[in-house]
Amino acid sequence: MGFTIGGIRERRAGSRRRGRGAEGTTVAEYTGLWGWAVVPGARAVAGACSCGESRCPAPGAHPLGFAREVPAGAGADRAADAWAETPGASMLLPVGRAFDVLDVAERTGRRALVRLERMGLPLGPVAVTPTGRAQFFVAPGAAVALPDLLYRMGWDDADLDLRALGAGAHITAPPCDLGGRGPVRWLRPPALDTAAAPPPARLLLGTLAYVCHRS
Protein backbone atom coordinates (compact mmCIF):
# COMPACT_ATOMS: atom_id res chain seq x y z
CA MET A 1 0.00 0.00 0.00
CA GLY A 2 1.02 3.60 -0.47
CA PHE A 3 0.45 6.73 1.53
CA THR A 4 -1.36 9.71 0.08
CA ILE A 5 -0.47 13.23 1.09
CA GLY A 6 -1.04 16.38 -0.90
CA GLY A 7 -2.68 14.36 -3.66
CA ILE A 8 0.40 12.23 -4.40
CA ARG A 9 0.47 8.48 -3.89
CA GLU A 10 3.74 6.58 -3.69
CA ARG A 11 4.26 2.85 -3.64
CA ARG A 12 6.06 1.24 -0.72
CA ALA A 13 9.26 0.58 -2.72
CA GLY A 14 9.52 4.21 -3.83
CA SER A 15 8.59 5.37 -0.34
CA ARG A 16 11.37 3.32 1.21
CA ARG A 17 13.93 4.92 -1.09
CA ARG A 18 12.67 8.37 -0.11
CA GLY A 19 12.66 7.48 3.56
CA ARG A 20 16.34 6.67 3.36
CA GLY A 21 17.04 10.03 1.74
CA ALA A 22 17.26 13.47 3.30
CA GLU A 23 14.06 13.21 5.34
CA GLY A 24 14.95 9.79 6.74
CA THR A 25 18.41 11.03 7.63
CA THR A 26 17.02 14.03 9.50
CA VAL A 27 14.52 11.87 11.38
CA ALA A 28 17.34 9.50 12.37
CA GLU A 29 19.38 12.47 13.60
CA TYR A 30 16.51 13.69 15.77
CA THR A 31 15.73 10.29 17.25
CA GLY A 32 19.20 8.77 17.51
CA LEU A 33 21.45 11.78 18.13
CA TRP A 34 19.25 14.29 19.95
CA GLY A 35 16.93 11.85 21.73
CA TRP A 36 13.62 13.24 20.44
CA ALA A 37 10.61 11.35 19.16
CA VAL A 38 9.36 12.39 15.71
CA VAL A 39 5.71 12.32 14.65
CA PRO A 40 4.59 12.33 10.98
CA GLY A 41 2.54 15.45 10.34
CA ALA A 42 0.27 16.89 7.68
CA ARG A 43 1.37 19.40 5.08
CA ALA A 44 -0.48 22.36 3.61
CA VAL A 45 -0.57 23.54 0.01
CA ALA A 46 -2.34 26.78 -0.88
CA GLY A 47 -3.99 26.76 2.52
CA ALA A 48 -5.45 23.27 2.12
CA CYS A 49 -4.38 20.58 4.59
CA SER A 50 -3.28 17.19 3.31
CA CYS A 51 -5.42 15.53 6.00
CA GLY A 52 -8.40 16.15 3.73
CA GLU A 53 -10.48 18.03 6.31
CA SER A 54 -11.93 21.10 4.59
CA ARG A 55 -12.19 22.96 7.91
CA CYS A 56 -8.94 21.75 9.43
CA PRO A 57 -8.15 24.06 12.39
CA ALA A 58 -4.38 23.73 11.91
CA PRO A 59 -3.61 23.16 8.20
CA GLY A 60 -0.23 21.52 7.78
CA ALA A 61 0.61 21.76 11.47
CA HIS A 62 -0.83 18.69 13.21
CA PRO A 63 0.01 14.98 13.51
CA LEU A 64 -1.44 12.45 11.09
CA GLY A 65 -3.77 10.36 13.21
CA PHE A 66 -3.05 7.08 11.45
CA ALA A 67 0.75 7.39 11.35
CA ARG A 68 3.03 5.85 13.93
CA GLU A 69 5.55 7.83 15.92
CA VAL A 70 9.25 7.21 15.48
CA PRO A 71 10.45 6.86 19.08
CA ALA A 72 13.39 8.60 20.68
CA GLY A 73 16.50 6.45 20.45
CA ALA A 74 15.58 4.87 17.12
CA GLY A 75 18.69 4.17 15.06
CA ALA A 76 19.24 5.16 11.44
CA ASP A 77 17.78 2.04 9.84
CA ARG A 78 14.76 1.85 12.11
CA ALA A 79 14.01 5.55 11.74
CA ALA A 80 14.35 5.48 7.95
CA ASP A 81 12.18 2.39 7.61
CA ALA A 82 9.48 3.90 9.81
CA TRP A 83 9.54 7.21 7.96
CA ALA A 84 9.27 5.42 4.62
CA GLU A 85 5.70 4.52 5.58
CA THR A 86 4.65 8.19 5.42
CA PRO A 87 6.55 9.81 2.53
CA GLY A 88 5.92 13.49 2.20
CA ALA A 89 4.89 13.96 5.82
CA SER A 90 6.26 16.86 7.80
CA MET A 91 8.35 16.22 10.90
CA LEU A 92 6.71 17.17 14.19
CA LEU A 93 8.33 17.04 17.62
CA PRO A 94 6.11 16.18 20.61
CA VAL A 95 6.49 18.72 23.41
CA GLY A 96 6.43 17.83 27.09
CA ARG A 97 8.76 14.83 27.01
CA ALA A 98 12.39 15.76 26.42
CA PHE A 99 11.58 19.46 26.41
CA ASP A 100 8.95 22.18 26.77
CA VAL A 101 9.01 25.36 24.68
CA LEU A 102 9.01 29.05 25.57
CA ASP A 103 7.49 30.85 22.59
CA VAL A 104 8.06 34.56 21.93
CA ALA A 105 8.13 36.92 18.94
CA GLU A 106 11.17 36.31 16.74
CA ARG A 107 12.56 39.81 17.22
CA THR A 108 12.27 39.42 20.97
CA GLY A 109 13.86 35.99 20.81
CA ARG A 110 16.85 37.20 18.82
CA ARG A 111 17.48 40.09 21.20
CA ALA A 112 17.09 37.87 24.25
CA LEU A 113 19.39 35.22 22.81
CA VAL A 114 22.21 37.75 22.46
CA ARG A 115 21.76 38.76 26.12
CA LEU A 116 21.60 35.16 27.31
CA GLU A 117 24.76 34.20 25.41
CA ARG A 118 26.62 37.21 26.82
CA MET A 119 25.57 36.13 30.31
CA GLY A 120 27.02 32.69 29.68
CA LEU A 121 23.81 30.89 30.62
CA PRO A 122 23.24 27.32 29.42
CA LEU A 123 20.98 27.28 26.39
CA GLY A 124 19.12 24.61 24.51
CA PRO A 125 18.07 24.69 20.86
CA VAL A 126 16.13 27.67 19.54
CA ALA A 127 13.97 27.49 16.42
CA VAL A 128 12.36 30.31 14.43
CA THR A 129 9.16 29.89 12.44
CA PRO A 130 7.97 31.58 9.23
CA THR A 131 5.14 33.07 11.29
CA GLY A 132 7.64 35.20 13.23
CA ARG A 133 8.02 33.21 16.44
CA ALA A 134 11.11 32.06 18.33
CA GLN A 135 10.89 28.77 20.22
CA PHE A 136 13.31 28.19 23.10
CA PHE A 137 13.68 24.57 24.20
CA VAL A 138 13.66 24.27 27.99
CA ALA A 139 13.30 21.47 30.51
CA PRO A 140 9.93 19.68 30.70
CA GLY A 141 7.45 21.15 33.16
CA ALA A 142 7.85 24.77 32.07
CA ALA A 143 4.30 25.06 30.75
CA VAL A 144 2.79 23.98 34.06
CA ALA A 145 5.18 26.11 36.12
CA LEU A 146 5.03 29.27 33.98
CA PRO A 147 2.33 31.19 35.93
CA ASP A 148 4.11 30.57 39.23
CA LEU A 149 7.53 31.45 37.77
CA LEU A 150 6.22 34.73 36.36
CA TYR A 151 4.60 35.51 39.72
CA ARG A 152 7.83 34.89 41.62
CA MET A 153 9.76 37.10 39.19
CA GLY A 154 7.20 39.90 39.39
CA TRP A 155 6.04 39.59 35.80
CA ASP A 156 2.62 38.09 36.46
CA ASP A 157 0.76 41.37 35.88
CA ALA A 158 2.73 42.35 32.77
CA ASP A 159 1.21 42.06 29.29
CA LEU A 160 3.87 39.79 27.77
CA ASP A 161 3.86 38.16 24.35
CA LEU A 162 5.22 34.97 25.87
CA ARG A 163 3.67 31.54 26.23
CA ALA A 164 4.83 28.05 27.11
CA LEU A 165 4.04 24.86 25.20
CA GLY A 166 3.91 21.60 27.12
CA ALA A 167 2.56 18.08 27.04
CA GLY A 168 0.14 17.42 24.19
CA ALA A 169 1.57 20.10 21.90
CA HIS A 170 3.70 19.52 18.80
CA ILE A 171 6.06 21.86 17.00
CA THR A 172 7.22 21.64 13.39
CA ALA A 173 10.85 20.57 13.20
CA PRO A 174 13.40 22.28 10.95
CA PRO A 175 13.67 22.23 7.99
CA CYS A 176 10.00 21.37 7.44
CA ASP A 177 7.40 23.74 6.06
CA LEU A 178 4.90 25.18 8.55
CA GLY A 179 1.38 25.33 7.19
CA GLY A 180 2.52 26.30 3.69
CA ARG A 181 4.14 29.51 4.95
CA GLY A 182 7.77 28.45 4.65
CA PRO A 183 10.39 26.43 6.53
CA VAL A 184 11.14 26.40 10.23
CA ARG A 185 14.83 27.11 10.83
CA TRP A 186 17.33 26.75 13.66
CA LEU A 187 18.38 30.01 15.28
CA ARG A 188 20.51 27.99 17.68
CA PRO A 189 20.99 24.38 16.49
CA PRO A 190 20.84 21.47 18.93
CA ALA A 191 24.06 20.37 20.62
CA LEU A 192 24.93 17.11 22.33
CA ASP A 193 25.19 18.62 25.80
CA THR A 194 21.78 20.32 25.84
CA ALA A 195 19.50 18.74 23.21
CA ALA A 196 18.14 15.99 25.44
CA ALA A 197 18.62 17.97 28.66
CA PRO A 198 17.77 21.64 28.00
CA PRO A 199 18.05 24.21 30.82
CA PRO A 200 15.26 24.96 33.31
CA ALA A 201 12.90 27.68 32.15
CA ARG A 202 13.70 29.85 35.18
CA LEU A 203 17.23 30.48 33.85
CA LEU A 204 15.90 32.07 30.66
CA LEU A 205 12.56 33.44 31.75
CA GLY A 206 13.73 36.62 33.44
CA THR A 207 15.60 37.78 30.34
CA LEU A 208 12.83 36.73 27.97
CA ALA A 209 10.19 38.52 30.07
CA TYR A 210 12.33 41.67 30.31
CA VAL A 211 12.92 41.85 26.55
CA CYS A 212 9.26 41.08 25.88
CA HIS A 213 8.28 43.95 28.16
CA ARG A 214 10.74 46.36 26.52
CA SER A 215 9.53 45.34 23.08
PDB file of C-alpha atoms in Angstrom:
ATOM      1  CA  MET A   1       0.000   0.000   0.000  1.00  0.00           C
ATOM      2  CA  GLY A   2       1.017   3.597  -0.472  1.00  0.00           C
ATOM      3  CA  PHE A   3       0.454   6.727   1.533  1.00  0.00           C
ATOM      4  CA  THR A   4      -1.356   9.706   0.084  1.00  0.00           C
ATOM      5  CA  ILE A   5      -0.471  13.232   1.087  1.00  0.00           C
ATOM      6  CA  GLY A   6      -1.036  16.379  -0.902  1.00  0.00           C
ATOM      7  CA  GLY A   7      -2.676  14.356  -3.664  1.00  0.00           C
ATOM      8  CA  ILE A   8       0.397  12.230  -4.397  1.00  0.00           C
ATOM      9  CA  ARG A   9       0.472   8.485  -3.893  1.00  0.00           C
ATOM     10  CA  GLU A  10       3.740   6.582  -3.691  1.00  0.00           C
ATOM     11  CA  ARG A  11       4.257   2.854  -3.636  1.00  0.00           C
ATOM     12  CA  ARG A  12       6.064   1.239  -0.725  1.00  0.00           C
ATOM     13  CA  ALA A  13       9.259   0.579  -2.724  1.00  0.00           C
ATOM     14  CA  GLY A  14       9.520   4.205  -3.825  1.00  0.00           C
ATOM     15  CA  SER A  15       8.587   5.365  -0.338  1.00  0.00           C
ATOM     16  CA  ARG A  16      11.366   3.322   1.205  1.00  0.00           C
ATOM     17  CA  ARG A  17      13.927   4.925  -1.087  1.00  0.00           C
ATOM     18  CA  ARG A  18      12.670   8.367  -0.110  1.00  0.00           C
ATOM     19  CA  GLY A  19      12.656   7.480   3.559  1.00  0.00           C
ATOM     20  CA  ARG A  20      16.340   6.670   3.362  1.00  0.00           C
ATOM     21  CA  GLY A  21      17.042  10.028   1.743  1.00  0.00           C
ATOM     22  CA  ALA A  22      17.259  13.468   3.295  1.00  0.00           C
ATOM     23  CA  GLU A  23      14.055  13.206   5.343  1.00  0.00           C
ATOM     24  CA  GLY A  24      14.945   9.788   6.739  1.00  0.00           C
ATOM     25  CA  THR A  25      18.415  11.027   7.634  1.00  0.00           C
ATOM     26  CA  THR A  26      17.019  14.032   9.497  1.00  0.00           C
ATOM     27  CA  VAL A  27      14.520  11.865  11.385  1.00  0.00           C
ATOM     28  CA  ALA A  28      17.336   9.502  12.368  1.00  0.00           C
ATOM     29  CA  GLU A  29      19.379  12.467  13.600  1.00  0.00           C
ATOM     30  CA  TYR A  30      16.514  13.691  15.766  1.00  0.00           C
ATOM     31  CA  THR A  31      15.733  10.287  17.250  1.00  0.00           C
ATOM     32  CA  GLY A  32      19.195   8.772  17.515  1.00  0.00           C
ATOM     33  CA  LEU A  33      21.447  11.780  18.127  1.00  0.00           C
ATOM     34  CA  TRP A  34      19.253  14.293  19.946  1.00  0.00           C
ATOM     35  CA  GLY A  35      16.934  11.846  21.729  1.00  0.00           C
ATOM     36  CA  TRP A  36      13.624  13.237  20.442  1.00  0.00           C
ATOM     37  CA  ALA A  37      10.607  11.348  19.161  1.00  0.00           C
ATOM     38  CA  VAL A  38       9.363  12.394  15.714  1.00  0.00           C
ATOM     39  CA  VAL A  39       5.714  12.322  14.654  1.00  0.00           C
ATOM     40  CA  PRO A  40       4.587  12.326  10.981  1.00  0.00           C
ATOM     41  CA  GLY A  41       2.540  15.451  10.336  1.00  0.00           C
ATOM     42  CA  ALA A  42       0.268  16.891   7.682  1.00  0.00           C
ATOM     43  CA  ARG A  43       1.374  19.398   5.082  1.00  0.00           C
ATOM     44  CA  ALA A  44      -0.484  22.362   3.607  1.00  0.00           C
ATOM     45  CA  VAL A  45      -0.569  23.543   0.015  1.00  0.00           C
ATOM     46  CA  ALA A  46      -2.343  26.785  -0.884  1.00  0.00           C
ATOM     47  CA  GLY A  47      -3.993  26.763   2.515  1.00  0.00           C
ATOM     48  CA  ALA A  48      -5.449  23.274   2.123  1.00  0.00           C
ATOM     49  CA  CYS A  49      -4.382  20.582   4.585  1.00  0.00           C
ATOM     50  CA  SER A  50      -3.281  17.193   3.310  1.00  0.00           C
ATOM     51  CA  CYS A  51      -5.415  15.529   5.999  1.00  0.00           C
ATOM     52  CA  GLY A  52      -8.399  16.150   3.729  1.00  0.00           C
ATOM     53  CA  GLU A  53     -10.481  18.027   6.307  1.00  0.00           C
ATOM     54  CA  SER A  54     -11.926  21.097   4.595  1.00  0.00           C
ATOM     55  CA  ARG A  55     -12.190  22.957   7.911  1.00  0.00           C
ATOM     56  CA  CYS A  56      -8.941  21.751   9.428  1.00  0.00           C
ATOM     57  CA  PRO A  57      -8.153  24.055  12.395  1.00  0.00           C
ATOM     58  CA  ALA A  58      -4.378  23.733  11.909  1.00  0.00           C
ATOM     59  CA  PRO A  59      -3.605  23.159   8.201  1.00  0.00           C
ATOM     60  CA  GLY A  60      -0.226  21.523   7.785  1.00  0.00           C
ATOM     61  CA  ALA A  61       0.611  21.756  11.472  1.00  0.00           C
ATOM     62  CA  HIS A  62      -0.830  18.694  13.206  1.00  0.00           C
ATOM     63  CA  PRO A  63       0.014  14.978  13.508  1.00  0.00           C
ATOM     64  CA  LEU A  64      -1.440  12.450  11.094  1.00  0.00           C
ATOM     65  CA  GLY A  65      -3.774  10.360  13.213  1.00  0.00           C
ATOM     66  CA  PHE A  66      -3.051   7.078  11.450  1.00  0.00           C
ATOM     67  CA  ALA A  67       0.750   7.392  11.349  1.00  0.00           C
ATOM     68  CA  ARG A  68       3.027   5.850  13.932  1.00  0.00           C
ATOM     69  CA  GLU A  69       5.547   7.833  15.925  1.00  0.00           C
ATOM     70  CA  VAL A  70       9.254   7.211  15.476  1.00  0.00           C
ATOM     71  CA  PRO A  71      10.453   6.855  19.081  1.00  0.00           C
ATOM     72  CA  ALA A  72      13.388   8.602  20.682  1.00  0.00           C
ATOM     73  CA  GLY A  73      16.499   6.451  20.448  1.00  0.00           C
ATOM     74  CA  ALA A  74      15.580   4.866  17.122  1.00  0.00           C
ATOM     75  CA  GLY A  75      18.692   4.174  15.057  1.00  0.00           C
ATOM     76  CA  ALA A  76      19.236   5.158  11.439  1.00  0.00           C
ATOM     77  CA  ASP A  77      17.779   2.036   9.838  1.00  0.00           C
ATOM     78  CA  ARG A  78      14.758   1.851  12.108  1.00  0.00           C
ATOM     79  CA  ALA A  79      14.010   5.550  11.735  1.00  0.00           C
ATOM     80  CA  ALA A  80      14.354   5.485   7.950  1.00  0.00           C
ATOM     81  CA  ASP A  81      12.180   2.387   7.609  1.00  0.00           C
ATOM     82  CA  ALA A  82       9.483   3.895   9.810  1.00  0.00           C
ATOM     83  CA  TRP A  83       9.539   7.215   7.962  1.00  0.00           C
ATOM     84  CA  ALA A  84       9.266   5.422   4.622  1.00  0.00           C
ATOM     85  CA  GLU A  85       5.700   4.515   5.583  1.00  0.00           C
ATOM     86  CA  THR A  86       4.650   8.189   5.419  1.00  0.00           C
ATOM     87  CA  PRO A  87       6.546   9.808   2.530  1.00  0.00           C
ATOM     88  CA  GLY A  88       5.918  13.495   2.199  1.00  0.00           C
ATOM     89  CA  ALA A  89       4.890  13.962   5.822  1.00  0.00           C
ATOM     90  CA  SER A  90       6.259  16.863   7.805  1.00  0.00           C
ATOM     91  CA  MET A  91       8.346  16.220  10.902  1.00  0.00           C
ATOM     92  CA  LEU A  92       6.707  17.170  14.192  1.00  0.00           C
ATOM     93  CA  LEU A  93       8.333  17.037  17.623  1.00  0.00           C
ATOM     94  CA  PRO A  94       6.107  16.179  20.606  1.00  0.00           C
ATOM     95  CA  VAL A  95       6.493  18.718  23.406  1.00  0.00           C
ATOM     96  CA  GLY A  96       6.427  17.830  27.095  1.00  0.00           C
ATOM     97  CA  ARG A  97       8.756  14.832  27.009  1.00  0.00           C
ATOM     98  CA  ALA A  98      12.389  15.764  26.418  1.00  0.00           C
ATOM     99  CA  PHE A  99      11.576  19.464  26.407  1.00  0.00           C
ATOM    100  CA  ASP A 100       8.951  22.178  26.766  1.00  0.00           C
ATOM    101  CA  VAL A 101       9.005  25.355  24.680  1.00  0.00           C
ATOM    102  CA  LEU A 102       9.014  29.048  25.570  1.00  0.00           C
ATOM    103  CA  ASP A 103       7.490  30.854  22.592  1.00  0.00           C
ATOM    104  CA  VAL A 104       8.059  34.565  21.926  1.00  0.00           C
ATOM    105  CA  ALA A 105       8.133  36.924  18.942  1.00  0.00           C
ATOM    106  CA  GLU A 106      11.174  36.306  16.742  1.00  0.00           C
ATOM    107  CA  ARG A 107      12.557  39.814  17.218  1.00  0.00           C
ATOM    108  CA  THR A 108      12.275  39.420  20.973  1.00  0.00           C
ATOM    109  CA  GLY A 109      13.862  35.986  20.810  1.00  0.00           C
ATOM    110  CA  ARG A 110      16.847  37.197  18.820  1.00  0.00           C
ATOM    111  CA  ARG A 111      17.480  40.087  21.200  1.00  0.00           C
ATOM    112  CA  ALA A 112      17.086  37.872  24.250  1.00  0.00           C
ATOM    113  CA  LEU A 113      19.390  35.222  22.809  1.00  0.00           C
ATOM    114  CA  VAL A 114      22.208  37.748  22.461  1.00  0.00           C
ATOM    115  CA  ARG A 115      21.764  38.761  26.118  1.00  0.00           C
ATOM    116  CA  LEU A 116      21.601  35.165  27.312  1.00  0.00           C
ATOM    117  CA  GLU A 117      24.762  34.202  25.409  1.00  0.00           C
ATOM    118  CA  ARG A 118      26.623  37.208  26.815  1.00  0.00           C
ATOM    119  CA  MET A 119      25.572  36.132  30.307  1.00  0.00           C
ATOM    120  CA  GLY A 120      27.021  32.688  29.677  1.00  0.00           C
ATOM    121  CA  LEU A 121      23.812  30.894  30.620  1.00  0.00           C
ATOM    122  CA  PRO A 122      23.243  27.322  29.424  1.00  0.00           C
ATOM    123  CA  LEU A 123      20.983  27.275  26.389  1.00  0.00           C
ATOM    124  CA  GLY A 124      19.122  24.613  24.513  1.00  0.00           C
ATOM    125  CA  PRO A 125      18.074  24.685  20.863  1.00  0.00           C
ATOM    126  CA  VAL A 126      16.131  27.669  19.542  1.00  0.00           C
ATOM    127  CA  ALA A 127      13.966  27.488  16.415  1.00  0.00           C
ATOM    128  CA  VAL A 128      12.358  30.307  14.427  1.00  0.00           C
ATOM    129  CA  THR A 129       9.161  29.890  12.439  1.00  0.00           C
ATOM    130  CA  PRO A 130       7.966  31.577   9.233  1.00  0.00           C
ATOM    131  CA  THR A 131       5.143  33.073  11.294  1.00  0.00           C
ATOM    132  CA  GLY A 132       7.637  35.197  13.229  1.00  0.00           C
ATOM    133  CA  ARG A 133       8.017  33.214  16.435  1.00  0.00           C
ATOM    134  CA  ALA A 134      11.110  32.061  18.326  1.00  0.00           C
ATOM    135  CA  GLN A 135      10.885  28.775  20.223  1.00  0.00           C
ATOM    136  CA  PHE A 136      13.310  28.193  23.104  1.00  0.00           C
ATOM    137  CA  PHE A 137      13.681  24.566  24.199  1.00  0.00           C
ATOM    138  CA  VAL A 138      13.657  24.269  27.993  1.00  0.00           C
ATOM    139  CA  ALA A 139      13.300  21.466  30.509  1.00  0.00           C
ATOM    140  CA  PRO A 140       9.926  19.684  30.699  1.00  0.00           C
ATOM    141  CA  GLY A 141       7.449  21.146  33.158  1.00  0.00           C
ATOM    142  CA  ALA A 142       7.847  24.770  32.072  1.00  0.00           C
ATOM    143  CA  ALA A 143       4.304  25.057  30.747  1.00  0.00           C
ATOM    144  CA  VAL A 144       2.792  23.982  34.064  1.00  0.00           C
ATOM    145  CA  ALA A 145       5.178  26.107  36.117  1.00  0.00           C
ATOM    146  CA  LEU A 146       5.034  29.269  33.978  1.00  0.00           C
ATOM    147  CA  PRO A 147       2.332  31.189  35.932  1.00  0.00           C
ATOM    148  CA  ASP A 148       4.110  30.570  39.234  1.00  0.00           C
ATOM    149  CA  LEU A 149       7.528  31.450  37.771  1.00  0.00           C
ATOM    150  CA  LEU A 150       6.221  34.728  36.359  1.00  0.00           C
ATOM    151  CA  TYR A 151       4.601  35.510  39.717  1.00  0.00           C
ATOM    152  CA  ARG A 152       7.826  34.890  41.619  1.00  0.00           C
ATOM    153  CA  MET A 153       9.759  37.104  39.193  1.00  0.00           C
ATOM    154  CA  GLY A 154       7.203  39.902  39.390  1.00  0.00           C
ATOM    155  CA  TRP A 155       6.041  39.588  35.803  1.00  0.00           C
ATOM    156  CA  ASP A 156       2.623  38.085  36.462  1.00  0.00           C
ATOM    157  CA  ASP A 157       0.760  41.370  35.881  1.00  0.00           C
ATOM    158  CA  ALA A 158       2.730  42.351  32.774  1.00  0.00           C
ATOM    159  CA  ASP A 159       1.214  42.058  29.294  1.00  0.00           C
ATOM    160  CA  LEU A 160       3.873  39.788  27.775  1.00  0.00           C
ATOM    161  CA  ASP A 161       3.855  38.156  24.352  1.00  0.00           C
ATOM    162  CA  LEU A 162       5.216  34.966  25.875  1.00  0.00           C
ATOM    163  CA  ARG A 163       3.673  31.539  26.226  1.00  0.00           C
ATOM    164  CA  ALA A 164       4.828  28.047  27.110  1.00  0.00           C
ATOM    165  CA  LEU A 165       4.036  24.858  25.200  1.00  0.00           C
ATOM    166  CA  GLY A 166       3.911  21.604  27.117  1.00  0.00           C
ATOM    167  CA  ALA A 167       2.558  18.078  27.042  1.00  0.00           C
ATOM    168  CA  GLY A 168       0.141  17.423  24.195  1.00  0.00           C
ATOM    169  CA  ALA A 169       1.573  20.098  21.900  1.00  0.00           C
ATOM    170  CA  HIS A 170       3.696  19.521  18.799  1.00  0.00           C
ATOM    171  CA  ILE A 171       6.065  21.857  16.995  1.00  0.00           C
ATOM    172  CA  THR A 172       7.222  21.640  13.392  1.00  0.00           C
ATOM    173  CA  ALA A 173      10.849  20.574  13.199  1.00  0.00           C
ATOM    174  CA  PRO A 174      13.396  22.285  10.954  1.00  0.00           C
ATOM    175  CA  PRO A 175      13.672  22.232   7.995  1.00  0.00           C
ATOM    176  CA  CYS A 176       9.997  21.371   7.435  1.00  0.00           C
ATOM    177  CA  ASP A 177       7.400  23.743   6.056  1.00  0.00           C
ATOM    178  CA  LEU A 178       4.904  25.177   8.547  1.00  0.00           C
ATOM    179  CA  GLY A 179       1.378  25.334   7.189  1.00  0.00           C
ATOM    180  CA  GLY A 180       2.515  26.296   3.686  1.00  0.00           C
ATOM    181  CA  ARG A 181       4.143  29.507   4.949  1.00  0.00           C
ATOM    182  CA  GLY A 182       7.770  28.445   4.654  1.00  0.00           C
ATOM    183  CA  PRO A 183      10.392  26.427   6.527  1.00  0.00           C
ATOM    184  CA  VAL A 184      11.138  26.404  10.232  1.00  0.00           C
ATOM    185  CA  ARG A 185      14.835  27.109  10.828  1.00  0.00           C
ATOM    186  CA  TRP A 186      17.327  26.747  13.656  1.00  0.00           C
ATOM    187  CA  LEU A 187      18.383  30.011  15.276  1.00  0.00           C
ATOM    188  CA  ARG A 188      20.511  27.989  17.682  1.00  0.00           C
ATOM    189  CA  PRO A 189      20.994  24.378  16.489  1.00  0.00           C
ATOM    190  CA  PRO A 190      20.836  21.466  18.934  1.00  0.00           C
ATOM    191  CA  ALA A 191      24.063  20.368  20.615  1.00  0.00           C
ATOM    192  CA  LEU A 192      24.927  17.108  22.326  1.00  0.00           C
ATOM    193  CA  ASP A 193      25.190  18.620  25.803  1.00  0.00           C
ATOM    194  CA  THR A 194      21.780  20.323  25.841  1.00  0.00           C
ATOM    195  CA  ALA A 195      19.497  18.735  23.211  1.00  0.00           C
ATOM    196  CA  ALA A 196      18.144  15.987  25.439  1.00  0.00           C
ATOM    197  CA  ALA A 197      18.619  17.973  28.657  1.00  0.00           C
ATOM    198  CA  PRO A 198      17.771  21.639  28.003  1.00  0.00           C
ATOM    199  CA  PRO A 199      18.047  24.207  30.816  1.00  0.00           C
ATOM    200  CA  PRO A 200      15.259  24.961  33.312  1.00  0.00           C
ATOM    201  CA  ALA A 201      12.896  27.681  32.150  1.00  0.00           C
ATOM    202  CA  ARG A 202      13.696  29.847  35.180  1.00  0.00           C
ATOM    203  CA  LEU A 203      17.230  30.480  33.848  1.00  0.00           C
ATOM    204  CA  LEU A 204      15.902  32.065  30.662  1.00  0.00           C
ATOM    205  CA  LEU A 205      12.558  33.439  31.745  1.00  0.00           C
ATOM    206  CA  GLY A 206      13.734  36.621  33.442  1.00  0.00           C
ATOM    207  CA  THR A 207      15.596  37.780  30.336  1.00  0.00           C
ATOM    208  CA  LEU A 208      12.826  36.735  27.975  1.00  0.00           C
ATOM    209  CA  ALA A 209      10.195  38.523  30.067  1.00  0.00           C
ATOM    210  CA  TYR A 210      12.325  41.670  30.314  1.00  0.00           C
ATOM    211  CA  VAL A 211      12.925  41.851  26.553  1.00  0.00           C
ATOM    212  CA  CYS A 212       9.257  41.080  25.879  1.00  0.00           C
ATOM    213  CA  HIS A 213       8.280  43.946  28.157  1.00  0.00           C
ATOM    214  CA  ARG A 214      10.743  46.361  26.524  1.00  0.00           C
ATOM    215  CA  SER A 215       9.526  45.344  23.078  1.00  0.00           C
TER     216      SER A 215
END
